[in-house]
Tab-separated table of C-alpha atoms in Angstrom:
chain	number	residue	atom	x	y	z
A	1	UNK	CA	-14.819	-16.686	58.633
A	2	UNK	CA	-18.063	-18.580	59.181
A	3	UNK	CA	-21.105	-16.347	59.398
A	4	UNK	CA	-22.531	-16.006	62.913
A	5	UNK	CA	-26.253	-16.521	62.536
A	6	UNK	CA	-28.998	-15.610	65.004
A	7	UNK	CA	-30.115	-18.733	66.884
A	8	UNK	CA	-33.866	-19.143	66.696
A	9	UNK	CA	-36.164	-21.679	68.340
A	10	UNK	CA	-39.311	-22.424	66.351
A	11	UNK	CA	-42.123	-24.443	67.971
A	12	UNK	CA	-45.072	-25.478	65.808
A	13	UNK	CA	-48.305	-27.409	65.862
A	14	UNK	CA	-51.261	-27.789	63.541
A	15	UNK	CA	-54.361	-29.861	63.094
A	16	UNK	CA	-57.798	-30.242	61.555
A	17	UNK	CA	-61.031	-31.155	63.323
A	18	UNK	CA	-62.207	-33.503	61.894
A	19	UNK	CA	-59.475	-34.515	59.468
A	20	UNK	CA	-60.083	-33.208	56.823
A	21	UNK	CA	-62.017	-30.343	58.395
A	22	UNK	CA	-61.626	-26.952	60.043
A	23	UNK	CA	-57.912	-26.330	60.529
A	24	UNK	CA	-55.654	-24.323	62.788
A	25	UNK	CA	-51.953	-23.795	63.329
A	26	UNK	CA	-49.883	-22.398	66.161
A	27	UNK	CA	-46.344	-21.014	66.109
A	28	UNK	CA	-43.977	-19.819	68.829
A	29	UNK	CA	-40.729	-18.095	67.826
A	30	UNK	CA	-38.021	-17.441	70.431
A	31	UNK	CA	-34.834	-15.391	70.047
A	32	UNK	CA	-32.945	-14.507	73.229
A	33	UNK	CA	-35.494	-12.635	75.376
A	34	UNK	CA	-37.811	-12.039	72.426
A	35	UNK	CA	-40.900	-14.105	71.787
A	36	UNK	CA	-43.583	-14.075	69.072
A	37	UNK	CA	-46.781	-16.128	68.870
A	38	UNK	CA	-48.885	-16.708	65.746
A	39	UNK	CA	-52.111	-18.550	65.107
A	40	UNK	CA	-54.264	-18.978	62.017
A	41	UNK	CA	-57.480	-20.770	61.138
A	42	UNK	CA	-58.619	-22.355	57.866
A	43	UNK	CA	-62.119	-23.248	56.719
A	44	UNK	CA	-61.228	-26.655	55.261
A	45	UNK	CA	-57.869	-28.410	55.224
A	46	UNK	CA	-56.022	-31.441	56.623
A	47	UNK	CA	-53.935	-32.212	59.673
A	48	UNK	CA	-50.739	-32.758	57.679
A	49	UNK	CA	-51.161	-29.511	55.733
A	50	UNK	CA	-51.486	-27.561	58.968
A	51	UNK	CA	-48.391	-29.226	60.410
A	52	UNK	CA	-46.274	-28.294	57.370
A	53	UNK	CA	-47.748	-24.819	57.041
A	54	UNK	CA	-47.022	-24.048	60.695
A	55	UNK	CA	-43.297	-24.539	60.007
A	56	UNK	CA	-43.531	-22.501	56.802
A	57	UNK	CA	-45.292	-19.625	58.563
A	58	UNK	CA	-42.673	-19.580	61.319
A	59	UNK	CA	-39.719	-19.545	58.940
A	60	UNK	CA	-41.324	-16.891	56.740
A	61	UNK	CA	-41.400	-14.570	59.752
A	62	UNK	CA	-37.599	-14.421	59.865
A	63	UNK	CA	-36.156	-11.245	58.331
A	64	UNK	CA	-32.581	-12.497	57.922
A	65	UNK	CA	-30.699	-15.750	57.516
A	66	UNK	CA	-30.818	-17.650	60.798
A	67	UNK	CA	-29.845	-20.863	62.533
A	68	UNK	CA	-33.200	-22.419	63.406
A	69	UNK	CA	-34.123	-25.315	65.666
A	70	UNK	CA	-37.621	-26.517	64.721
A	71	UNK	CA	-39.648	-28.486	67.257
A	72	UNK	CA	-42.739	-30.322	65.971
A	73	UNK	CA	-44.843	-33.228	67.224
A	74	UNK	CA	-45.533	-34.314	63.628
A	75	UNK	CA	-43.476	-37.323	62.583
A	76	UNK	CA	-44.832	-36.766	59.081
A	77	UNK	CA	-43.028	-33.414	58.931
A	78	UNK	CA	-39.896	-34.286	60.873
A	79	UNK	CA	-39.259	-37.654	59.225
A	80	UNK	CA	-39.987	-36.306	55.736
A	81	UNK	CA	-37.080	-33.891	56.211
A	82	UNK	CA	-34.674	-35.844	58.408
A	83	UNK	CA	-35.068	-39.093	56.456
A	84	UNK	CA	-34.811	-37.182	53.140
A	85	UNK	CA	-38.182	-38.396	51.865
A	86	UNK	CA	-39.250	-34.991	50.540
A	87	UNK	CA	-35.999	-34.574	48.604
A	88	UNK	CA	-36.539	-37.967	46.961
A	89	UNK	CA	-40.105	-37.014	46.011
A	90	UNK	CA	-38.873	-33.778	44.465
A	91	UNK	CA	-36.125	-35.541	42.502
A	92	UNK	CA	-38.758	-38.023	41.290
A	93	UNK	CA	-40.951	-35.238	39.877
A	94	UNK	CA	-42.963	-35.267	43.111
A	95	UNK	CA	-43.958	-38.900	42.827
A	96	UNK	CA	-44.064	-41.108	45.913
A	97	UNK	CA	-43.756	-44.672	44.683
A	98	UNK	CA	-46.301	-44.724	41.818
A	99	UNK	CA	-48.548	-41.986	43.205
A	100	UNK	CA	-48.208	-38.228	43.220
A	101	UNK	CA	-46.941	-36.919	46.547
A	102	UNK	CA	-49.336	-34.900	48.692
A	103	UNK	CA	-48.956	-31.290	49.837
A	104	UNK	CA	-46.490	-30.438	47.069
A	105	UNK	CA	-47.274	-26.724	47.221
A	106	UNK	CA	-46.322	-26.558	50.908
A	107	UNK	CA	-43.239	-28.755	50.553
A	108	UNK	CA	-41.981	-26.477	47.753
A	109	UNK	CA	-42.410	-23.427	49.969
A	110	UNK	CA	-40.611	-25.176	52.816
A	111	UNK	CA	-37.682	-26.293	50.654
A	112	UNK	CA	-37.081	-22.697	49.533
A	113	UNK	CA	-36.940	-21.632	53.173
A	114	UNK	CA	-34.547	-24.453	54.052
A	115	UNK	CA	-32.148	-23.042	51.462
A	116	UNK	CA	-32.426	-19.577	53.028
A	117	UNK	CA	-31.714	-20.707	56.582
A	118	UNK	CA	-29.811	-23.349	58.485
A	119	UNK	CA	-32.588	-25.499	59.906
A	120	UNK	CA	-32.635	-28.611	62.070
A	121	UNK	CA	-35.837	-30.536	62.802
A	122	UNK	CA	-36.573	-32.104	66.182
A	123	UNK	CA	-39.532	-34.318	67.073
A	124	UNK	CA	-41.278	-33.837	70.411
A	125	UNK	CA	-44.034	-36.043	71.756
A	126	UNK	CA	-47.368	-34.249	71.650
A	127	UNK	CA	-49.530	-33.762	74.744
A	128	UNK	CA	-46.669	-34.857	76.951
A	129	UNK	CA	-46.092	-31.794	79.108
A	130	UNK	CA	-43.733	-29.950	76.739
A	131	UNK	CA	-44.667	-26.345	77.609
A	132	UNK	CA	-44.062	-24.769	74.196
A	133	UNK	CA	-45.691	-27.661	72.334
A	134	UNK	CA	-48.718	-27.336	74.599
A	135	UNK	CA	-48.798	-23.603	73.898
A	136	UNK	CA	-48.696	-24.218	70.141
A	137	UNK	CA	-51.593	-26.644	70.538
A	138	UNK	CA	-53.549	-23.932	72.356
A	139	UNK	CA	-52.762	-21.445	69.582
A	140	UNK	CA	-53.853	-23.919	66.904
A	141	UNK	CA	-57.133	-24.389	68.775
A	142	UNK	CA	-57.591	-20.609	68.822
A	143	UNK	CA	-57.135	-20.692	65.057
A	144	UNK	CA	-59.811	-23.361	64.669
A	145	UNK	CA	-62.176	-21.259	66.779
A	146	UNK	CA	-61.686	-18.057	64.748
A	147	UNK	CA	-64.836	-16.609	63.202
A	148	UNK	CA	-63.144	-15.314	60.058
A	149	UNK	CA	-60.938	-18.131	58.788
A	150	UNK	CA	-58.601	-18.255	55.810
A	151	UNK	CA	-59.139	-20.443	52.757
A	152	UNK	CA	-56.693	-23.242	51.925
A	153	UNK	CA	-57.104	-22.648	48.200
A	154	UNK	CA	-54.764	-25.415	47.031
A	155	UNK	CA	-56.635	-28.002	49.082
A	156	UNK	CA	-59.968	-26.853	47.677
A	157	UNK	CA	-58.560	-26.944	44.143
A	158	UNK	CA	-57.557	-30.564	44.653
A	159	UNK	CA	-61.048	-31.419	45.878
A	160	UNK	CA	-62.628	-29.680	42.879
A	161	UNK	CA	-60.439	-31.751	40.569
A	162	UNK	CA	-61.687	-34.894	42.312
A	163	UNK	CA	-58.251	-35.883	43.569
A	164	UNK	CA	-57.798	-37.989	46.679
A	165	UNK	CA	-56.312	-35.723	49.333
A	166	UNK	CA	-55.907	-36.646	52.947
A	167	UNK	CA	-57.899	-39.875	52.598
A	168	UNK	CA	-56.579	-43.392	53.110
A	169	UNK	CA	-57.929	-45.584	50.319
A	170	UNK	CA	-55.236	-48.103	49.469
A	171	UNK	CA	-52.010	-49.698	50.636
A	172	UNK	CA	-49.162	-47.174	50.494
A	173	UNK	CA	-51.306	-44.115	51.283
A	174	UNK	CA	-50.108	-41.918	54.143
A	175	UNK	CA	-51.559	-42.465	57.594
A	176	UNK	CA	-53.671	-39.442	58.531
A	177	UNK	CA	-52.287	-39.549	62.076
A	178	UNK	CA	-48.525	-39.830	61.557
A	179	UNK	CA	-47.853	-39.894	57.794
A	180	UNK	CA	-46.363	-43.408	57.606
A	181	UNK	CA	-47.397	-45.522	54.595
A	182	UNK	CA	-50.202	-47.903	55.562
A	183	UNK	CA	-50.093	-51.635	54.854
A	184	UNK	CA	-52.791	-54.223	54.162
A	185	UNK	CA	-53.795	-56.889	56.666
A	186	UNK	CA	-56.174	-59.733	55.892
A	187	UNK	CA	-59.098	-60.015	58.298
A	188	UNK	CA	-59.101	-63.122	60.465
A	189	UNK	CA	-61.705	-65.867	60.079
A	190	UNK	CA	-64.773	-65.039	62.122
A	191	UNK	CA	-68.494	-65.681	62.379
A	192	UNK	CA	-70.693	-62.849	61.153
A	193	UNK	CA	-73.780	-62.025	63.172
A	194	UNK	CA	-77.111	-62.444	61.415
A	195	UNK	CA	-77.897	-58.731	61.205
A	196	UNK	CA	-74.608	-57.953	59.484
A	197	UNK	CA	-74.936	-57.214	55.762
A	198	UNK	CA	-71.235	-57.030	54.914
A	199	UNK	CA	-67.715	-57.706	56.138
A	200	UNK	CA	-64.258	-56.368	55.355
A	201	UNK	CA	-61.972	-58.910	53.708
A	202	UNK	CA	-58.961	-56.787	54.670
A	203	UNK	CA	-58.166	-53.543	56.425
A	204	UNK	CA	-55.374	-50.985	56.233
A	205	UNK	CA	-53.162	-50.325	59.243
A	206	UNK	CA	-50.299	-47.974	60.006
A	207	UNK	CA	-47.229	-49.998	61.062
A	208	UNK	CA	-46.026	-47.026	63.113
A	209	UNK	CA	-48.989	-45.834	65.190
A	210	UNK	CA	-51.366	-48.819	64.543
A	211	UNK	CA	-54.158	-46.546	63.308
A	212	UNK	CA	-56.695	-48.669	61.370
A	213	UNK	CA	-58.714	-47.824	58.262
A	214	UNK	CA	-61.719	-49.677	56.863
A	215	UNK	CA	-62.103	-48.924	53.151
A	216	UNK	CA	-64.977	-49.407	50.726
A	217	UNK	CA	-62.844	-51.449	48.342
A	218	UNK	CA	-62.494	-54.140	51.041
A	219	UNK	CA	-66.215	-54.321	51.799
A	220	UNK	CA	-68.022	-57.505	50.718
A	221	UNK	CA	-71.789	-58.033	50.823
A	222	UNK	CA	-72.710	-61.278	52.589
A	223	UNK	CA	-75.582	-63.661	53.166
A	224	UNK	CA	-76.660	-63.726	56.797
A	225	UNK	CA	-75.056	-66.300	58.998
A	226	UNK	CA	-72.357	-67.636	56.674
A	227	UNK	CA	-69.012	-68.690	58.060
A	228	UNK	CA	-66.322	-66.569	56.431
A	229	UNK	CA	-62.951	-67.616	55.012
A	230	UNK	CA	-63.592	-71.358	55.172
């Protein structure tokens, strides 16, 4: 006979202000008439780390095997699970294309929890009137505003080792807003104003949310008044 598992609803949100910056996460757990809210704050972290950790924190609260519906406004988290990206990274020794995947420590914690429970991930649009998502956002903000915040030790260790973490520097890096791999676009021909000392020969853009990134590697020093890309 199939085991009858408790049915849990897990709502999560997380963010960093700025990104990277002070972080917070919010969690709402619902089981029948029971409800539990959690919030935490971190001194220095990233948006994506807070989004993953919010799910981890919620699942770690469960005392027995459960059937869990996760609701998150992070496409980075939801798509990484539903589209099997994280499983591919793990099978490839945590490499994403030619680069090491980010947030490995949190993904490993989450994968253990996914083996312990039956979990389904659902994406909800953020700031769109979803009451529990809005509540999680409020809780995450409370975390950011805490006086005594926690330390995201793994993130700090990566910074101390000089590793790129949470930054968009090249084509294929993850968009800081939604997690999709960014692509390169060549800047259009244009006339530079006389006071300008440089231009960007290309920029990086997220094909999903259209977030743009100007990177130092694309910056070119110019002579005033020249016509570019002739």
